[in-house]
Amino acid sequence: MRATAFAPASVGNVAIGFDILGFAVDALGDRVTVARRPEPGVTISAIRGTPMDLPLEPERNTAGRALLAMATALSLDFGLDMQIEKGIPLGSGLGGSAASAVGAVVAANALLREPRSKLELLKFAMEGEAVASGSLHVDNIAPSMFGGLVLTVGIDHPRVKQIPVPPSVRAIIAHPHMFLSTKQARAILRRSVELSDFVWQTANLAGFISGCYTDDLDMIRASFEDVVIEPQRQALIPGFADVRQAAMDAGALGCSISGAGPAMFAWALESHAEGVRAAMQREFARHGVKIDDWIVEFGSPGARVVASE
Ligand code: HSE
């Protein structure tokens, strides 16, 4: 009759995979409880844990829209009421809207007579994400759903690939205490890309992924550079260039913007992770920016049901 799902936060883009590559961050996430009710339709009875007003109307809410898509596609003959507990700060670049949408469909799935595959649920969650960012992109939804580092190819028929990350690598996440709208951070992007940047970015994405598959840390380090999106967005994050440089000087494999920002992330070997974290903390503090930070591994199992009755 009722199920609660946890859906992890995520880092979108991972520098070089704009809109198609992301990894799950289990250290924080949203919890969504969905209960069956007799009358068909979707309602949201509570949203907790966030200091900002989020719409309770299902059509305007990312999780609500995802459940509406699911209820319509599956012609559900019962209704769904949802309570959302936000554990991911809004406008942080850590995939908060995606996690709510993913948590909603995973919880609702546990109430179905015939549960659907995660790939099918992904499509419903994508419709929710579109409400938040104004566009259909999958780089937060897919890792939140599946866990780990995830590449998604295609929108109408998404193909999802979990990419192995060398076991010695950790991610360092730094979340500045400020709000940045994903819509705004997308609106500033130029619509076209220089041919030379296209070549460079393509090489970096291919190098990064092949480096992950072959445990080639040198290849990962050499290709961990976004030459298209990061230069256009970095001015939105106070201290970005200094934080990035400090992380690299401390031995990071790479450092960039998490999703649309303002959160930043770095990858580093486990032995360097604390040093990279300290360097990022120091530089943000020097720029007067308060942050939360985490060091995480890549073993997240993705969204899952944590309670049901
Ligand atoms: N790929 C999206 C963007 C992620 O960078 O706009 C938003 O979190």
Short mmCIF file of C-alpha atoms and ligand atoms in Angstrom, two decimals:
data_model
loop_
_atom_site.label_atom_id
_atom_site.label_comp_id
_atom_site.label_asym_id
_atom_site.label_seq_id
_atom_site.Cartn_x
_atom_site.Cartn_y
_atom_site.Cartn_z
CA MET A 1 0.00 0.00 0.00
CA ARG A 2 2.93 2.32 0.67
CA ALA A 3 6.62 2.34 -0.24
CA THR A 4 9.55 4.65 0.41
CA ALA A 5 12.49 4.92 -1.98
CA PHE A 6 15.87 6.57 -1.55
CA ALA A 7 17.37 8.15 -4.68
CA PRO A 8 20.97 9.40 -4.51
CA ALA A 9 22.34 12.76 -5.57
CA SER A 10 24.48 12.85 -8.70
CA VAL A 11 27.19 14.79 -10.48
CA GLY A 12 26.13 15.53 -14.05
CA ASN A 13 28.41 16.09 -17.06
CA VAL A 14 31.56 14.83 -15.23
CA ALA A 15 33.35 17.66 -17.06
CA ILE A 16 33.46 16.14 -20.54
CA GLY A 17 30.09 14.41 -20.98
CA PHE A 18 27.65 17.31 -21.17
CA ASP A 19 24.10 15.99 -20.64
CA ILE A 20 25.11 12.32 -21.15
CA LEU A 21 27.53 11.32 -18.37
CA GLY A 22 27.01 11.38 -14.60
CA PHE A 23 27.83 9.57 -11.38
CA ALA A 24 25.76 8.84 -8.27
CA VAL A 25 26.66 10.32 -4.88
CA ASP A 26 25.16 8.15 -2.17
CA ALA A 27 26.22 10.48 0.64
CA LEU A 28 23.05 12.48 0.13
CA GLY A 29 19.72 11.88 -1.53
CA ASP A 30 15.95 12.35 -1.50
CA ARG A 31 13.41 10.02 0.09
CA VAL A 32 10.02 9.69 -1.53
CA THR A 33 7.07 7.84 -0.02
CA VAL A 34 4.23 6.89 -2.36
CA ALA A 35 0.92 5.49 -1.11
CA ARG A 36 -1.94 3.96 -3.08
CA ARG A 37 -5.31 5.65 -2.86
CA PRO A 38 -8.59 4.54 -4.43
CA GLU A 39 -9.30 7.49 -6.77
CA PRO A 40 -7.02 7.64 -9.83
CA GLY A 41 -4.71 10.65 -10.10
CA VAL A 42 -1.56 11.96 -8.47
CA THR A 43 -1.36 14.16 -5.38
CA ILE A 44 1.53 15.51 -3.29
CA SER A 45 0.57 15.81 0.36
CA ALA A 46 3.90 17.02 1.79
CA ILE A 47 7.37 18.23 0.87
CA ARG A 48 9.82 18.42 3.75
CA GLY A 49 13.46 19.16 4.30
CA THR A 50 13.89 22.13 1.99
CA PRO A 51 13.85 25.77 2.99
CA MET A 52 12.37 26.75 -0.39
CA ASP A 53 8.80 26.46 -1.58
CA LEU A 54 8.37 23.68 -4.09
CA PRO A 55 5.06 23.38 -5.94
CA LEU A 56 2.59 20.84 -4.58
CA GLU A 57 0.70 20.78 -7.91
CA PRO A 58 1.84 17.55 -9.57
CA GLU A 59 2.06 19.14 -13.04
CA ARG A 60 4.56 21.71 -11.81
CA ASN A 61 6.61 19.39 -9.62
CA THR A 62 9.39 17.17 -11.03
CA ALA A 63 8.37 14.13 -9.00
CA GLY A 64 4.68 14.82 -9.63
CA ARG A 65 5.21 15.05 -13.37
CA ALA A 66 7.17 11.79 -13.35
CA LEU A 67 4.34 9.99 -11.52
CA LEU A 68 1.75 11.51 -13.88
CA ALA A 69 3.75 10.17 -16.84
CA MET A 70 3.89 6.76 -15.20
CA ALA A 71 0.19 6.68 -14.26
CA THR A 72 -0.84 7.68 -17.79
CA ALA A 73 1.50 5.30 -19.63
CA LEU A 74 0.49 2.34 -17.45
CA SER A 75 -3.23 3.31 -17.27
CA LEU A 76 -3.18 2.86 -13.49
CA ASP A 77 -6.68 2.27 -12.09
CA PHE A 78 -5.71 3.57 -8.65
CA GLY A 79 -4.30 6.86 -7.40
CA LEU A 80 -0.91 7.79 -5.94
CA ASP A 81 -0.20 10.16 -3.10
CA MET A 82 3.37 11.23 -2.50
CA GLN A 83 5.43 12.73 0.31
CA ILE A 84 8.89 14.02 -0.53
CA GLU A 85 11.75 14.46 1.91
CA LYS A 86 14.43 16.56 0.23
CA GLY A 87 17.95 15.68 1.31
CA ILE A 88 19.64 17.42 -1.64
CA PRO A 89 19.85 21.20 -1.62
CA LEU A 90 17.95 22.86 -4.45
CA GLY A 91 19.85 24.65 -7.17
CA SER A 92 23.08 22.97 -6.04
CA GLY A 93 24.07 21.13 -9.22
CA LEU A 94 23.80 17.83 -7.34
CA GLY A 95 20.78 16.44 -9.17
CA GLY A 96 18.09 17.24 -6.60
CA SER A 97 15.21 17.44 -9.04
CA ALA A 98 16.32 14.23 -10.74
CA ALA A 99 16.52 12.38 -7.41
CA SER A 100 12.96 13.36 -6.48
CA ALA A 101 11.65 12.16 -9.84
CA VAL A 102 13.64 8.91 -9.63
CA GLY A 103 12.61 8.29 -6.01
CA ALA A 104 8.96 8.81 -6.93
CA VAL A 105 8.86 6.28 -9.76
CA VAL A 106 10.94 3.69 -7.87
CA ALA A 107 8.61 3.94 -4.84
CA ALA A 108 5.49 3.79 -7.04
CA ASN A 109 6.91 0.80 -8.89
CA ALA A 110 6.88 -1.18 -5.63
CA LEU A 111 3.09 -0.72 -5.53
CA LEU A 112 2.45 -2.19 -8.99
CA ARG A 113 1.12 -5.70 -9.56
CA GLU A 114 3.74 -6.04 -12.29
CA PRO A 115 6.80 -3.92 -11.48
CA ARG A 116 8.63 -2.37 -14.45
CA SER A 117 12.33 -2.37 -15.27
CA LYS A 118 14.54 0.50 -14.20
CA LEU A 119 15.03 1.40 -17.86
CA GLU A 120 11.28 1.85 -18.28
CA LEU A 121 11.10 3.89 -15.07
CA LEU A 122 13.93 6.07 -16.37
CA LYS A 123 11.70 7.42 -19.15
CA PHE A 124 9.00 8.51 -16.67
CA ALA A 125 11.58 10.20 -14.47
CA MET A 126 12.99 12.03 -17.50
CA GLU A 127 9.65 13.74 -18.03
CA GLY A 128 9.86 15.04 -14.47
CA GLU A 129 13.39 16.36 -14.92
CA ALA A 130 12.25 18.34 -17.95
CA VAL A 131 10.04 20.46 -15.65
CA ALA A 132 13.04 21.55 -13.59
CA SER A 133 15.60 22.29 -16.27
CA GLY A 134 13.40 23.06 -19.28
CA SER A 135 15.05 20.32 -21.33
CA LEU A 136 15.29 16.56 -21.50
CA HIS A 137 18.68 15.45 -20.26
CA VAL A 138 19.63 12.25 -18.54
CA ASP A 139 22.98 12.77 -16.88
CA ASN A 140 21.47 13.08 -13.38
CA ILE A 141 18.45 10.80 -13.78
CA ALA A 142 20.40 7.77 -15.04
CA PRO A 143 23.09 7.64 -12.30
CA SER A 144 20.52 8.34 -9.61
CA MET A 145 18.48 5.41 -10.93
CA PHE A 146 21.29 2.91 -11.63
CA GLY A 147 24.22 4.03 -9.44
CA GLY A 148 27.89 4.39 -10.34
CA LEU A 149 29.26 6.25 -13.37
CA VAL A 150 26.67 6.09 -16.13
CA LEU A 151 26.68 7.00 -19.82
CA THR A 152 23.31 7.37 -21.52
CA VAL A 153 22.92 7.33 -25.29
CA GLY A 154 19.60 8.46 -26.77
CA ILE A 155 16.54 10.21 -25.40
CA ASP A 156 13.53 8.44 -26.96
CA HIS A 157 15.14 5.03 -26.53
CA PRO A 158 17.85 5.60 -23.94
CA ARG A 159 20.65 3.06 -23.73
CA VAL A 160 22.39 3.08 -20.39
CA LYS A 161 25.94 1.90 -19.74
CA GLN A 162 27.50 1.68 -16.30
CA ILE A 163 31.18 2.45 -16.73
CA PRO A 164 33.74 0.94 -14.34
CA VAL A 165 35.77 3.46 -12.34
CA PRO A 166 39.27 2.40 -11.20
CA PRO A 167 38.81 1.17 -7.61
CA SER A 168 41.50 3.47 -6.22
CA VAL A 169 39.62 6.60 -7.35
CA ARG A 170 37.40 8.73 -5.08
CA ALA A 171 35.26 11.76 -5.83
CA ILE A 172 35.46 14.91 -3.76
CA ILE A 173 32.32 17.05 -3.79
CA ALA A 174 32.16 20.67 -2.61
CA HIS A 175 28.80 22.37 -2.37
CA PRO A 176 28.90 26.17 -1.96
CA HIS A 177 25.97 27.56 0.03
CA MET A 178 24.35 29.36 -2.87
CA PHE A 179 21.52 28.73 -5.33
CA LEU A 180 22.06 28.51 -9.07
CA SER A 181 19.16 27.88 -11.41
CA THR A 182 19.82 25.12 -13.93
CA LYS A 183 17.58 26.91 -16.44
CA GLN A 184 19.69 30.04 -16.09
CA ALA A 185 22.98 28.13 -16.33
CA ARG A 186 21.72 26.51 -19.54
CA ALA A 187 20.36 29.75 -20.99
CA ILE A 188 23.81 31.39 -21.03
CA LEU A 189 25.36 28.65 -23.19
CA ARG A 190 26.22 29.41 -26.79
CA ARG A 191 24.28 27.34 -29.34
CA SER A 192 27.30 26.49 -31.49
CA VAL A 193 30.74 25.00 -30.89
CA GLU A 194 34.02 25.77 -32.66
CA LEU A 195 35.22 22.86 -34.79
CA SER A 196 38.55 22.69 -32.94
CA ASP A 197 36.75 22.57 -29.56
CA PHE A 198 34.48 19.83 -30.90
CA VAL A 199 37.50 17.73 -31.83
CA TRP A 200 39.19 18.34 -28.47
CA GLN A 201 36.05 17.60 -26.44
CA THR A 202 35.31 14.44 -28.43
CA ALA A 203 38.86 13.20 -27.88
CA ASN A 204 38.58 13.95 -24.16
CA LEU A 205 35.29 12.08 -23.75
CA ALA A 206 36.60 9.07 -25.66
CA GLY A 207 39.90 9.18 -23.74
CA PHE A 208 38.15 9.49 -20.39
CA ILE A 209 35.86 6.53 -20.99
CA SER A 210 38.57 4.31 -22.41
CA GLY A 211 40.79 5.29 -19.45
CA CYS A 212 38.04 4.18 -17.07
CA TYR A 213 37.66 0.83 -18.82
CA THR A 214 41.39 0.15 -18.88
CA ASP A 215 42.35 1.52 -15.44
CA ASP A 216 44.56 4.06 -17.20
CA LEU A 217 44.88 6.91 -14.70
CA ASP A 218 47.20 8.88 -16.96
CA MET A 219 44.59 8.81 -19.75
CA ILE A 220 41.86 9.87 -17.31
CA ARG A 221 43.98 12.78 -16.07
CA ALA A 222 44.94 13.89 -19.59
CA SER A 223 41.37 13.88 -20.88
CA PHE A 224 39.60 15.30 -17.81
CA GLU A 225 39.04 18.74 -19.33
CA ASP A 226 35.83 20.38 -20.51
CA VAL A 227 36.77 22.90 -23.21
CA VAL A 228 33.19 23.74 -24.21
CA ILE A 229 30.84 24.24 -21.25
CA GLU A 230 33.08 24.98 -18.24
CA PRO A 231 34.67 28.11 -19.75
CA GLN A 232 31.20 29.58 -20.28
CA ARG A 233 29.89 28.77 -16.81
CA GLN A 234 32.83 29.20 -14.47
CA ALA A 235 32.12 32.88 -13.81
CA LEU A 236 28.89 31.81 -12.07
CA ILE A 237 30.91 30.18 -9.27
CA PRO A 238 32.91 32.49 -6.96
CA GLY A 239 36.52 31.30 -6.74
CA PHE A 240 36.12 28.59 -9.39
CA ALA A 241 39.52 28.98 -11.07
CA ASP A 242 41.41 29.07 -7.75
CA VAL A 243 39.52 26.10 -6.32
CA ARG A 244 40.18 24.08 -9.47
CA GLN A 245 43.87 25.00 -9.53
CA ALA A 246 44.27 24.16 -5.84
CA ALA A 247 42.62 20.76 -6.35
CA MET A 248 44.93 20.01 -9.29
CA ASP A 249 48.00 21.16 -7.34
CA ALA A 250 46.95 18.79 -4.56
CA GLY A 251 47.06 15.89 -6.99
CA ALA A 252 43.52 15.67 -8.39
CA LEU A 253 43.00 13.76 -11.63
CA GLY A 254 40.51 16.43 -12.66
CA CYS A 255 38.22 19.08 -11.20
CA SER A 256 35.17 20.74 -12.72
CA ILE A 257 31.61 21.95 -12.18
CA SER A 258 29.06 19.45 -10.88
CA GLY A 259 26.17 19.55 -13.36
CA ALA A 260 25.08 23.14 -13.86
CA GLY A 261 26.82 24.20 -10.61
CA PRO A 262 27.50 25.80 -8.23
CA ALA A 263 28.78 22.54 -6.68
CA MET A 264 32.24 21.47 -7.83
CA PHE A 265 33.77 18.02 -7.85
CA ALA A 266 37.19 16.45 -8.28
CA TRP A 267 38.46 12.93 -8.83
CA ALA A 268 41.59 11.81 -7.01
CA LEU A 269 43.32 8.67 -5.89
CA GLU A 270 42.25 7.64 -2.40
CA SER A 271 45.70 8.61 -1.10
CA HIS A 272 45.23 12.21 -2.37
CA ALA A 273 41.53 12.64 -1.61
CA GLU A 274 41.88 14.31 1.82
CA GLY A 275 44.52 16.69 0.47
CA VAL A 276 42.32 17.65 -2.48
CA ARG A 277 39.36 18.20 -0.17
CA ALA A 278 41.46 20.42 2.12
CA ALA A 279 42.70 22.45 -0.87
CA MET A 280 39.17 23.04 -2.13
CA GLN A 281 37.96 23.97 1.37
CA ARG A 282 40.84 26.44 1.75
CA GLU A 283 40.24 28.18 -1.58
CA PHE A 284 36.49 28.48 -1.15
CA ALA A 285 37.09 29.91 2.36
CA ARG A 286 39.59 32.41 0.93
CA HIS A 287 36.83 33.58 -1.41
CA GLY A 288 34.37 33.89 1.49
CA VAL A 289 32.24 30.95 0.30
CA LYS A 290 30.84 28.49 2.86
CA ILE A 291 30.65 24.89 1.66
CA ASP A 292 29.65 21.37 2.59
CA ASP A 293 31.96 18.65 1.30
CA TRP A 294 32.17 14.90 0.95
CA ILE A 295 34.60 12.24 -0.22
CA VAL A 296 32.71 9.39 -1.89
CA GLU A 297 33.29 6.04 -3.54
CA PHE A 298 31.63 4.87 -6.73
CA GLY A 299 29.80 1.81 -5.46
CA SER A 300 26.30 3.30 -5.20
CA PRO A 301 23.60 0.76 -6.09
CA GLY A 302 21.35 3.61 -7.27
CA ALA A 303 17.76 4.23 -6.25
CA ARG A 304 16.16 1.59 -4.06
CA VAL A 305 13.12 0.87 -1.95
CA VAL A 306 14.01 1.32 1.73
CA ALA A 307 10.62 0.65 3.35
CA SER A 308 7.28 -0.82 2.29
CA GLU A 309 4.08 -1.96 3.98
N1 HSE B 1 23.75 18.45 -17.88
C1 HSE B 1 22.97 19.42 -17.17
C2 HSE B 1 23.59 20.78 -17.35
C3 HSE B 1 22.94 19.00 -15.73
O1 HSE B 1 24.80 20.88 -17.21
O2 HSE B 1 22.87 21.73 -17.61
C4 HSE B 1 22.09 19.83 -14.88
O3 HSE B 1 22.26 19.41 -13.52
#
